[in-house]
XYZ file of C-alpha atoms in Angstrom:
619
model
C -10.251 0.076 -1.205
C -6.837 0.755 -2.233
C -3.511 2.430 -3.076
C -0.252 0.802 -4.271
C 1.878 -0.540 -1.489
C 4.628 -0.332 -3.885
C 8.141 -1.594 -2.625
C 6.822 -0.578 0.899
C 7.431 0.251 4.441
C 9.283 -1.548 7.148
C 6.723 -0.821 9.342
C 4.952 1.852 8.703
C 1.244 2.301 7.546
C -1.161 3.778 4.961
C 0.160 6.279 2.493
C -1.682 9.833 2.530
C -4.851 10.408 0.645
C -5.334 9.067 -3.306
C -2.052 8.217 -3.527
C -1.460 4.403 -4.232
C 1.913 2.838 -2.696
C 2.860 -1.093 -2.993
C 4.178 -3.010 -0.206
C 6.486 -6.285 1.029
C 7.191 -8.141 3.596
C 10.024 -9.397 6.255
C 12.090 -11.786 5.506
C 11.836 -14.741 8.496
C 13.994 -17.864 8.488
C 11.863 -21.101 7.365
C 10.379 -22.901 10.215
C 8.571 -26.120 10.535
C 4.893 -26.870 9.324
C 2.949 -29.726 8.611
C 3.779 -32.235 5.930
C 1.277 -31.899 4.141
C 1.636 -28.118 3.856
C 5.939 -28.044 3.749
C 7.783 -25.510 1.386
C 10.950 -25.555 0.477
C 11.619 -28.613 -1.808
C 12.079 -26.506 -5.343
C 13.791 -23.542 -3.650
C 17.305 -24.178 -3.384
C 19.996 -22.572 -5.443
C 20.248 -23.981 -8.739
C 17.550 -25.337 -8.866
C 15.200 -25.106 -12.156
C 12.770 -23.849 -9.835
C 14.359 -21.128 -8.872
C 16.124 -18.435 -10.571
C 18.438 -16.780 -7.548
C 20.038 -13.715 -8.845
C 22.028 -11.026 -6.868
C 20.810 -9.797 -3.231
C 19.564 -6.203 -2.527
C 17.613 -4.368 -0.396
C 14.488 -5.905 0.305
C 12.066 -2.830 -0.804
C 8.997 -4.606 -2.631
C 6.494 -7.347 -2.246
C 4.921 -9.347 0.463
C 5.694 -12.941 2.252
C 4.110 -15.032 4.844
C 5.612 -15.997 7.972
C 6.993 -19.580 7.516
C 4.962 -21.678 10.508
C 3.267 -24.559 11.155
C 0.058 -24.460 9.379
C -3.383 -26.164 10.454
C -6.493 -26.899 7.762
C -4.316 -27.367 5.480
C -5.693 -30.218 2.652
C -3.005 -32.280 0.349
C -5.549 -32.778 -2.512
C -8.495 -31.682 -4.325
C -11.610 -30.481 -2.407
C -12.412 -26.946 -0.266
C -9.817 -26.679 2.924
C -10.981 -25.203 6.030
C -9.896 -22.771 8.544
C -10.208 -21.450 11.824
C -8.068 -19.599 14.321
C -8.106 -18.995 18.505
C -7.960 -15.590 17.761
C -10.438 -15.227 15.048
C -13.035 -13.686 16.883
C -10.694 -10.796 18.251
C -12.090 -7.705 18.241
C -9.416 -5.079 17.304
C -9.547 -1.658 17.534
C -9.414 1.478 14.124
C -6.167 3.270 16.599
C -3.993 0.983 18.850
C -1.682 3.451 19.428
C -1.057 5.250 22.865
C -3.205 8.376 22.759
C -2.267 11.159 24.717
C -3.028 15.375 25.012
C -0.428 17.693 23.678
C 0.550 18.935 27.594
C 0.869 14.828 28.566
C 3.675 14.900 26.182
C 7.351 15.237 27.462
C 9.286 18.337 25.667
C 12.618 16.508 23.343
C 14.277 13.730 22.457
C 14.384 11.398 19.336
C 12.216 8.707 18.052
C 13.917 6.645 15.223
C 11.619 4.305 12.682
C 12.413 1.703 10.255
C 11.785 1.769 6.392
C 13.363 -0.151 3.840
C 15.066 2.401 1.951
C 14.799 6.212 1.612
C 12.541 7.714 -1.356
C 14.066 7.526 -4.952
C 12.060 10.608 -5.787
C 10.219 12.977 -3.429
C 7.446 13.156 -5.490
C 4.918 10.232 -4.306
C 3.101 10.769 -8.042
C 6.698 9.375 -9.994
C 7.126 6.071 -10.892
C 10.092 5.538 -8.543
C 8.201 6.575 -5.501
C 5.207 6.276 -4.064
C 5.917 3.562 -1.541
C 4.350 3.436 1.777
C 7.763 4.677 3.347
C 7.754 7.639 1.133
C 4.305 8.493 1.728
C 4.720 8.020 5.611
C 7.670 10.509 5.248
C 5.904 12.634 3.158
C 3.194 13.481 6.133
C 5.925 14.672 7.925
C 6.573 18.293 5.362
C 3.740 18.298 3.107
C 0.608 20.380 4.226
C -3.143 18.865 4.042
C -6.625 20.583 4.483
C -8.125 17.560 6.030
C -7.118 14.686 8.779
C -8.707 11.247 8.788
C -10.141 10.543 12.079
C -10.166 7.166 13.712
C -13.405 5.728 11.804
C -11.976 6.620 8.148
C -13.887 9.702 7.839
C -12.085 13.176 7.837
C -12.532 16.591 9.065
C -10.660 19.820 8.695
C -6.911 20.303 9.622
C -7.131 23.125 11.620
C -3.629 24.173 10.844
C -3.909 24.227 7.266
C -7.710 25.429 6.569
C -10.129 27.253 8.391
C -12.734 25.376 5.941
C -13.076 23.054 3.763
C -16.798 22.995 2.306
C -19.000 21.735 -0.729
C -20.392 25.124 -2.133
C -22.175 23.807 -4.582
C -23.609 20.618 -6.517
C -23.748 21.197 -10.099
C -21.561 21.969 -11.019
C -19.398 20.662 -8.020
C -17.743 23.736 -6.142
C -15.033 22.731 -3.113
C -14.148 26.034 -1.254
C -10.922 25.957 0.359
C -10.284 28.910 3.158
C -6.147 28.366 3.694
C -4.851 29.309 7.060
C -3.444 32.671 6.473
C -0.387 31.462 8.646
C -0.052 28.486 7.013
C 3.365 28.766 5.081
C 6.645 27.065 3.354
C 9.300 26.923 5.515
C 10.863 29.677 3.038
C 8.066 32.008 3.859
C 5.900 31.902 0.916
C 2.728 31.370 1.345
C 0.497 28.299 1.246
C -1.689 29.523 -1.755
C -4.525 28.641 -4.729
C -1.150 28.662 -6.989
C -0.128 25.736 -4.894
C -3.199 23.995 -5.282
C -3.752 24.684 -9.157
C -0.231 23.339 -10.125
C -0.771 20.171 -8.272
C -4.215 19.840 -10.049
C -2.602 20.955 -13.699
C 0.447 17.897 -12.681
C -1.850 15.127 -11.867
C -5.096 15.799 -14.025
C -3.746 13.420 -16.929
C -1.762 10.096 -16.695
C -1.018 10.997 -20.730
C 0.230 14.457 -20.166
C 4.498 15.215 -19.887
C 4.216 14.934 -16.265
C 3.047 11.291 -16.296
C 1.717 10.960 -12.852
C 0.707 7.420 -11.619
C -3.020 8.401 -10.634
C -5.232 11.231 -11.883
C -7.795 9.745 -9.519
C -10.264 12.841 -8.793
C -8.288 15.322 -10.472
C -9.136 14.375 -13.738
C -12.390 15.265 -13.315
C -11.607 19.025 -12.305
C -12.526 22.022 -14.994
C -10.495 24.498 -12.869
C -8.661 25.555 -9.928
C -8.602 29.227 -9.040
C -7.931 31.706 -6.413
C -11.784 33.548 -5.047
C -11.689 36.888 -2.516
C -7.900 36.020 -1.683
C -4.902 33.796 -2.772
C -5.735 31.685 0.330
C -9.395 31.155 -0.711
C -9.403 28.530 -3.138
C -12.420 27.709 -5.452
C -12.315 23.501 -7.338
C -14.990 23.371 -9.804
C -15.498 19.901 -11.323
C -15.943 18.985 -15.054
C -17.460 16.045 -13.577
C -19.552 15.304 -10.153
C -16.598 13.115 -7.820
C -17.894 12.219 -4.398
C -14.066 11.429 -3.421
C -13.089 15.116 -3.956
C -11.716 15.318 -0.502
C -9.004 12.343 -0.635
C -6.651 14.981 -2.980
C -6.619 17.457 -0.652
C -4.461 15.301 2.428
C -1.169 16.271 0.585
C -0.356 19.670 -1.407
C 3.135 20.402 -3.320
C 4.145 23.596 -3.335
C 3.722 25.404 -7.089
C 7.601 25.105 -7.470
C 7.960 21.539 -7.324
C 5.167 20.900 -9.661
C 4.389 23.578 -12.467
C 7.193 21.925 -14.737
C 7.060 18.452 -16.208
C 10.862 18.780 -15.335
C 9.928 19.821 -12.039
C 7.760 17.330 -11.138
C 9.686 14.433 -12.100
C 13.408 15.417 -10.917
C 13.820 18.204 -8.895
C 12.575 16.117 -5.492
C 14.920 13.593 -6.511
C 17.211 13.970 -3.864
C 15.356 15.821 -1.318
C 12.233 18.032 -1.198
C 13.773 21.296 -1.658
C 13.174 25.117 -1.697
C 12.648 27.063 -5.064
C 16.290 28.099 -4.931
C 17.358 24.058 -4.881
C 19.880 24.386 -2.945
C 17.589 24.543 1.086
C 15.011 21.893 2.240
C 11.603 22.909 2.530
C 8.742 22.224 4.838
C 5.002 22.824 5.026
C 4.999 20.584 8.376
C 6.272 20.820 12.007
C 9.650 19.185 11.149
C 11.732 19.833 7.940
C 14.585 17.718 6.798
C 17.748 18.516 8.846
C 19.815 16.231 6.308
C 19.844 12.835 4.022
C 22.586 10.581 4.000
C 21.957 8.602 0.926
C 24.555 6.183 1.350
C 23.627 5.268 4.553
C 20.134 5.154 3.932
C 18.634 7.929 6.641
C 16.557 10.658 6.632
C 16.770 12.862 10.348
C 13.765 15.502 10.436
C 14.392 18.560 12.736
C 11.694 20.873 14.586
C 10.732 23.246 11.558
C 11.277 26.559 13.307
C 9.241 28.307 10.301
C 5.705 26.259 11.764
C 2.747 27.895 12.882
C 1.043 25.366 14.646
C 1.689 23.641 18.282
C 5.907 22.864 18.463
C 7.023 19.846 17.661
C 7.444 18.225 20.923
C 10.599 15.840 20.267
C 13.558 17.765 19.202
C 14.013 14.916 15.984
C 13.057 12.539 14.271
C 14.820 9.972 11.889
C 14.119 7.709 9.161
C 16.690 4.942 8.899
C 16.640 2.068 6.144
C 16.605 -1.895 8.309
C 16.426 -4.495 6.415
C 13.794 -6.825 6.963
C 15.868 -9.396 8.206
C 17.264 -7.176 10.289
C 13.797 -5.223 11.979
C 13.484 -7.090 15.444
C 16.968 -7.167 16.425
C 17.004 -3.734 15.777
C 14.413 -2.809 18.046
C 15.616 -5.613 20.651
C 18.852 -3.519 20.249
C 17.278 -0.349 21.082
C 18.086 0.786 17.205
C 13.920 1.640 16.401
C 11.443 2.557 18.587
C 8.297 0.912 16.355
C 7.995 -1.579 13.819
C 5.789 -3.719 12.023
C 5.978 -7.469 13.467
C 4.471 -8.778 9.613
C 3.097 -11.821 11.075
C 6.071 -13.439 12.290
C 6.265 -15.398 15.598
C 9.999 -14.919 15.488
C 9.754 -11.085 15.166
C 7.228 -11.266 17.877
C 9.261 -13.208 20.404
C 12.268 -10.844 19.300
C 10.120 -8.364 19.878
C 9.219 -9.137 23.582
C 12.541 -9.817 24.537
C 13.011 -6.014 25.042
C 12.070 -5.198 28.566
C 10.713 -1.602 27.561
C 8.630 -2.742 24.832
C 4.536 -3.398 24.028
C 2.863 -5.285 21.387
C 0.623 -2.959 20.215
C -2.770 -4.210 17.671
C -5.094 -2.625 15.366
C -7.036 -3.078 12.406
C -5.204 -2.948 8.977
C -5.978 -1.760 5.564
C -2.762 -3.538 3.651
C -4.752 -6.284 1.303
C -1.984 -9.207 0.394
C -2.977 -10.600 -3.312
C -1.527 -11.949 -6.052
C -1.402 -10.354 -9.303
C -1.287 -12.158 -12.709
C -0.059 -10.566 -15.502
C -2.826 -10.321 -18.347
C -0.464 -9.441 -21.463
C 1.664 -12.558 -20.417
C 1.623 -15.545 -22.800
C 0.296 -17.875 -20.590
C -2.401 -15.337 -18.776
C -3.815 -13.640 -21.538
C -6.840 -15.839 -21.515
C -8.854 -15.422 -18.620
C -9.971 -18.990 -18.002
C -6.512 -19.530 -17.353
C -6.020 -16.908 -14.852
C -9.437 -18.234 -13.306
C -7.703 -21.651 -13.112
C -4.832 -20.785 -11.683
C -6.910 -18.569 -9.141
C -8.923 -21.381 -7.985
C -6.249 -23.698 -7.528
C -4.985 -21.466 -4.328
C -6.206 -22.100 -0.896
C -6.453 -18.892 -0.074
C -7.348 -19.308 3.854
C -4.375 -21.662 3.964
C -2.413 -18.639 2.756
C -4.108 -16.486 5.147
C -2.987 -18.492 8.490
C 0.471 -18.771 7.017
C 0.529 -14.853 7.862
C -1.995 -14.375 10.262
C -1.786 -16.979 13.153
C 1.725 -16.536 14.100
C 1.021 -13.395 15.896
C -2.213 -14.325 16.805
C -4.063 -12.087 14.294
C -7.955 -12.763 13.179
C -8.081 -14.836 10.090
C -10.400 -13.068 7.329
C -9.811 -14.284 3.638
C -10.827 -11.399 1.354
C -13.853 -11.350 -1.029
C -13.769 -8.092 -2.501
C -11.473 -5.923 -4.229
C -12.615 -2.221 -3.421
C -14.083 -2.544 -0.035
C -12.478 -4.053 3.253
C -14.158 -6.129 6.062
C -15.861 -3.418 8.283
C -16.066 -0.998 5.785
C -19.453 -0.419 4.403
C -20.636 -2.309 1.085
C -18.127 -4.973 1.576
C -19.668 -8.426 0.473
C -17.992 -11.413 -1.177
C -18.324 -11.532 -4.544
C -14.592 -13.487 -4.957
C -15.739 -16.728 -3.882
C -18.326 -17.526 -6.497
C -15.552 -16.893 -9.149
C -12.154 -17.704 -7.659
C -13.401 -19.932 -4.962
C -10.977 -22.940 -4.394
C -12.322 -25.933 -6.494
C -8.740 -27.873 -8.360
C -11.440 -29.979 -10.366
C -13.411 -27.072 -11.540
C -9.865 -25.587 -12.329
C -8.853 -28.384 -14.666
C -12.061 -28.269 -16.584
C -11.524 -24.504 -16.953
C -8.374 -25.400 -18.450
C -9.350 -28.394 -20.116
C -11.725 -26.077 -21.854
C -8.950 -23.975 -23.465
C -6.873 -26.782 -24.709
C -4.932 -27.959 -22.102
C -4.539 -31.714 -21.667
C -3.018 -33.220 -18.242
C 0.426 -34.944 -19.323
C 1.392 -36.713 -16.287
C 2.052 -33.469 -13.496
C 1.290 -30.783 -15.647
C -1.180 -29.317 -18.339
C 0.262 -29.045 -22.140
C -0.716 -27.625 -24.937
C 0.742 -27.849 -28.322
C 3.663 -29.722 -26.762
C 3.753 -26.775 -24.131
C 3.977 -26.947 -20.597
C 1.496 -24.805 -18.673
C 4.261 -23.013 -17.066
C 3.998 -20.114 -14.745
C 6.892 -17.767 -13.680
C 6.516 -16.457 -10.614
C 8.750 -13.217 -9.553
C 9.519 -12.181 -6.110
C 12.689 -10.158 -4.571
C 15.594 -11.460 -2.830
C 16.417 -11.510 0.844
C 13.368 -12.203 1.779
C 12.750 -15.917 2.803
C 8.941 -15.346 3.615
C 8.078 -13.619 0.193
C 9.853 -17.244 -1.084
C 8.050 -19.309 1.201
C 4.784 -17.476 -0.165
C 5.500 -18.361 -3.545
C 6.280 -22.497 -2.985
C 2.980 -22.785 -0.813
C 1.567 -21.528 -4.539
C 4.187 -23.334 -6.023
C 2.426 -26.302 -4.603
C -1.289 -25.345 -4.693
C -1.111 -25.102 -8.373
C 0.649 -28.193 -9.143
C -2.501 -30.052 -8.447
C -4.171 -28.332 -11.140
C -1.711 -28.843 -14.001
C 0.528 -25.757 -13.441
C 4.354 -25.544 -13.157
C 5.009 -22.602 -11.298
C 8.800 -21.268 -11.555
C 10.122 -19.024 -8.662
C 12.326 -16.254 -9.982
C 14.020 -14.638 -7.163
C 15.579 -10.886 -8.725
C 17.190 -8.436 -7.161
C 14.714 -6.791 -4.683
C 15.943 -2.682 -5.403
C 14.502 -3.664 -9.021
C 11.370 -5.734 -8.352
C 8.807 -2.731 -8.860
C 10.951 -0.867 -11.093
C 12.010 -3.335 -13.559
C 9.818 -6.308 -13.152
C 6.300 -5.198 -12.208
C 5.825 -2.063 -12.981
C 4.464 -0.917 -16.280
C 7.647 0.188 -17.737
C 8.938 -3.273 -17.006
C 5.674 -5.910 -16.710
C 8.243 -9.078 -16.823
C 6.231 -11.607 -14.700
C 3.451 -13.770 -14.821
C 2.572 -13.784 -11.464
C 3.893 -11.833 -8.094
C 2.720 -11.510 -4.544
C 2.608 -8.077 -3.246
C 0.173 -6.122 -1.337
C -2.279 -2.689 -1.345
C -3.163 -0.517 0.789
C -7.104 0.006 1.835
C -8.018 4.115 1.762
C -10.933 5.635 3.486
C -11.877 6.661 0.038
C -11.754 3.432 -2.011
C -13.914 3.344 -4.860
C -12.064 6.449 -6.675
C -8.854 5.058 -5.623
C -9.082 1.845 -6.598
C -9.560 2.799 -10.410
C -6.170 3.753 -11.220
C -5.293 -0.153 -10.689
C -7.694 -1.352 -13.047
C -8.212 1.175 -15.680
C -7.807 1.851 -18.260
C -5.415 -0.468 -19.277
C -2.079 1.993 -19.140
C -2.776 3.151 -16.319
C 0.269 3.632 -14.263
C -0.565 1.112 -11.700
C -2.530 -1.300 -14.103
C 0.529 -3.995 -13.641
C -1.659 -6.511 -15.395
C -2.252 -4.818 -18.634
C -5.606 -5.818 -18.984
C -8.884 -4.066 -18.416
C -13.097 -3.998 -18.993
C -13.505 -1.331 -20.885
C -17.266 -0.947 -19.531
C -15.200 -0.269 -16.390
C -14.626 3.417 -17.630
C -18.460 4.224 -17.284
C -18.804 2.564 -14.294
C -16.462 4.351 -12.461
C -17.635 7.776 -13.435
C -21.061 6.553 -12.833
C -20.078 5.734 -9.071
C -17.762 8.683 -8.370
C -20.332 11.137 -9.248
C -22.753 9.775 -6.904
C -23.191 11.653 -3.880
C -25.638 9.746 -2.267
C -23.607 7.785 -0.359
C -26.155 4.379 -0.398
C -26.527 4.239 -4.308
C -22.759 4.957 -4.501
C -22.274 1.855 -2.775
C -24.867 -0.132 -5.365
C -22.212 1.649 -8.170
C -19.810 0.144 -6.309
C -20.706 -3.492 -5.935
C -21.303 -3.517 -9.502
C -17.597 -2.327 -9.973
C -16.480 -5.125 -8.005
C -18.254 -7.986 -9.867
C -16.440 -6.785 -12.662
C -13.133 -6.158 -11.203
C -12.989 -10.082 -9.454
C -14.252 -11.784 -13.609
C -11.332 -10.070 -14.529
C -8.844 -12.443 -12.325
C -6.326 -10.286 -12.592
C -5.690 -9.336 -9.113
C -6.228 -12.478 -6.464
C -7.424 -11.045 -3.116
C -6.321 -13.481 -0.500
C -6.633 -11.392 2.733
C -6.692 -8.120 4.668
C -3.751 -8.268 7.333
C -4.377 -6.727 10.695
C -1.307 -4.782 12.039
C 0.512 -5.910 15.031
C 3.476 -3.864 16.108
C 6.213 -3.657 18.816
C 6.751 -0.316 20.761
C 8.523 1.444 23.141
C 7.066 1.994 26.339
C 5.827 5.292 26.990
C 6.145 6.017 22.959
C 2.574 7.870 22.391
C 0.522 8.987 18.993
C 2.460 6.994 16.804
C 2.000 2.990 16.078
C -0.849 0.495 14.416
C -4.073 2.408 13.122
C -5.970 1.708 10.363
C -6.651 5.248 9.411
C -5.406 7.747 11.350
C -1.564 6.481 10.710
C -2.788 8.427 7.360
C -2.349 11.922 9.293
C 0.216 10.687 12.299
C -0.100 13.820 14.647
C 3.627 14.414 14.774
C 4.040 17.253 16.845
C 2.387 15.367 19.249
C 4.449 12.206 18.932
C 6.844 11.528 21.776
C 7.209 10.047 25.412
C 5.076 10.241 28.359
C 7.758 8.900 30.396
């Protein structure tokens, strides 16, 4: 199902292919709800609740929307939920389409993120956020294009084919473009392609990329009749091999472990260091670090159909700050994150459409299995079941009238094929059953909470500051919990250091967090990297089934696309007795737009390959 939504976008989408970028959310001022379902209580300043620490930009996790909630329950037992808009059928693409002649010649489109890439390089630890991927499909070349059902076909500009030669051993011929080119002339070549495949084939190796996914499972990379004919053959069968090939490096960037890591650090530049560099229809005109935006001008080096608006920018919003900004004319697109607020904002602009689509961003919560108090599994099972996850799932959802879905599997998405819920039966919501769990493992009720060995059961939940809804989030859990015996403690930390210093592996200082991945039209080889092994780079929990190794090499070298689906239900009964990630719900996208703005906005797939030199106006 998914790839990281790591800090994330203000509004963006999908990263590109097999690359894994984590996500947050907007933060909304708190609004009313029912009693029985109120937040807010524990979360003041000073509070032994809360740990409030020193305000940044908002760049990581996910938070609901603050509103009044309905099926919500104030004990034990199963809560319920429905929604008016439940049964809404939403399209794959709610964007605008329109033909490349329907498209007026200039002008600028501006979009929000939530800050500018720390590194260039989506495979580094301090990058691969949804904003940095969405950037990245701007400049970097790809051989294929996801189409509007999630399955792909060849980018015309970039490859004249893209074929399975052979099955054992597993050949991919690649026939480049012979115009396709960097923006400094050279080439687009097989050297391109075998330094990105010698950078990402190892986790382990000096360049310490955050997924291997498929490329691990390469023998070789070489050129065949020309430098532009490129021959893959596999070590190993992988029926995901195309989801590397959306987004190529050029051999500069990559062939060093130096290279890889730092010299995209502040910009993706030429071989000389000193110029940008494209492989795209726009190439970065300049970066203005300090104030946080990126502008993108035509790339007068590109082969394909012109660019048909003269720029396009990049410019760091806070969440807070997203709907005003496009009320004020600032943006022209942004994600409304299930607020009513930002959607009323939002319609206050007389030029403006709410545009809707189905999403592929999964909201969860992730428990950290090398934690003292989540190393055993039962307890991470307790805590699991103590969440009403549908109540979770409106708090987001209904505001802006999106259908209500809570999640049951953690590689597949509603709609795609082989999803079934295999969550329920081990996570479902059951307080009693959660108390006998922990009961079980030594953990007596003391009055409010479990203890142990004169401990309480004490859970510290971390999410990032300015950003009221990723607090509200955490109380409604805050809450839930309580009735099973936990004490849940809301850290808020600075939000420029959530992923970096708290969740990711370099840092792992939680227990628990609330963030969100992204769903990939290629999920079963993409979703490894998240659960094994257990170093992986985007492994947050720790923790791992080491029969999960055999599985997935078992299901990515199945080509028969029915029994890889079998491989892959099997995965996820494995994955969900792990408890280490909570799936609550897939979120739908709902976004505001300018008028007349066309090939850019919501899509569940095709904002993977945004067709920018077709983005623009119509009028």
């Amino acid at each position: 199902m998914v790839q990281q939504d790591n800090k994330t976008s203000s509004g963006m989408g999908p990263p590109p292919l097999g690359v894994h970028s984590v996500r947050n959310d907007p933060s909304e001022p708190r609004r009313s709800r029912a009693p029985e379902c109120r937040v807010g209580a524990s979360l003041t300043k000073g509070s032994s609740m809360v740990s409030m620490r020193k305000p940044g930009l908002v760049i990581a996790s996910l938070a609901i929307a603050a509103v009044a909630l309905t099926g919500c329950t104030a004990g034990g037992g199963t809560s319920s939920s429905t929604s008016p808009s439940d049964d809404v059928k939403l399209p794959s693409t709610g964007w605008q389409k329109a033909d490349y002649d329907q498209v007026k010649d200039g002008g600028t489109v501006t979009l929000p993120v939530d800050a500018i890439p720390a590194n260039w390089q989506l495979y580094n630890l301090d990058s691969g956020t949804v904003d940095d991927a969405l950037l990245s499909t701007v400049y970097l070349p790809g051989f294929i294009t996801i189409k509007e059902d999630g399955t792909w076909e060849v980018n015309k500009d970039y490859a004249e084919s893209v074929e399975l030669t052979s099955d054992s051993p597993q050949v991919v011929e690649i026939k480049i473009n012979p115009a396709a080119k960097w923006s400094d002339g050279t080439a687009i070549s097989a050297d391109d392609v075998a330094a990105n495949w010698n950078a990402l084939k190892s986790p382990d190796s000096d360049f310490a990329p955050t997924s291997s996914n498929v490329w691990e499972d390469v023998k070789s990379v070489e050129a065949g009749s020309s430098p532009q004919d490129v021959k893959i053959t596999f070590a190993k069968t992988n029926a995901d091999w195309a989801s590397v090939l959306g987004g190529i490096y050029p051999k500069w960037a990559v062939d060093t472990p130096d290279h890889f890591n730092n010299l995209w650090k502040n910009g993706p530049v030429a071989a000389d260091g000193t110029t940008f560099v494209s492989g795209g229809p726009f190439i970065v005109k300049s970066i203005d670090a300090n104030a946080q935006v990126v502008t993108f001008a035509k790339n007068p080096a590109w082969w394909g159909q012109p660019a048909k608006l003269d720029s396009l920018i990049f410019k760091s919003v806070s969440r807070n700050g997203l709907a005003q900004a496009f009320a004020n004319k600032e943006i022209d697109a942004f994600n409304l994150y299930g607020s009513a607020d930002n959607l009323k904002t939002a319609e206050s602009r007389s030029d403006a459409e709410i545009q809707r689509s189905l999403g592929t961003t999964f909201r969860h919560v992730t428990l950290n299995g090398t934690s003292s108090v989540f190393k055993d599994v039962k307890v991470r099972q307790a805590f699991a079941k103590s969440l009403k996850r549908d109540v979770l799932a409106q708090a987001i959802l209904k505001p802006v009238g999106s259908p209500v879905t809570v999640l049951g599997n953690l590689v597949y998405l509603p709609g795609q094929k082989g999803y079934e819920d295999d969550a329920s039966s081990v996570i479902g919501y059951d307080v009693d059953a959660a108390k006998k769990l922990l009961e079980g493992e030594g953990w007596k009720l003391d009055g409010t909470y479990m203890k142990k060995d004169g401990k309480t059961l004490t859970v510290r939940f971390v999410i990032p500051s300015e950003n009221q809804n990723s607090a509200n989030i955490a109380q409604l859990v805050q809450q839930q919990a309580k009735a099973a015996g936990f004490k849940v403690n809301i850290d808020v930390v600075p939000s420029d250091d959530f992923f970096t210093k708290y969740i990711t592996t370099d840092g792992r200082d939680f227990d628990a967090t609330y963030f969100a991945w992204q769903g990939t039209p290629f999920p079963v080889s993409s979703v490894k990297s998240i659960y094994y092994p257990a170093n992986a780079g985007q492994n947050f929990p720790g923790v791992t089934d080491k029969s999960l190794g055999a599985a997935f090499d078992k299901a990515n070298s199945e080509l028969d696309a029915d029994k890889r689906i079998t491989d892959a239900q099997a995965i996820d009964k494995k994955l969900v007795k792990l408890v280490t990630t909570v799936p609550l719900f897939p979120e739908p996208y709902a976004y505001g737009v300018t008028k007349g703005l066309v090939n850019y906005g919501p899509s569940q797939f095709e904002v993977q390959n945004v067709p920018w030199n077709r983005v623009g106006y119509t009028s």
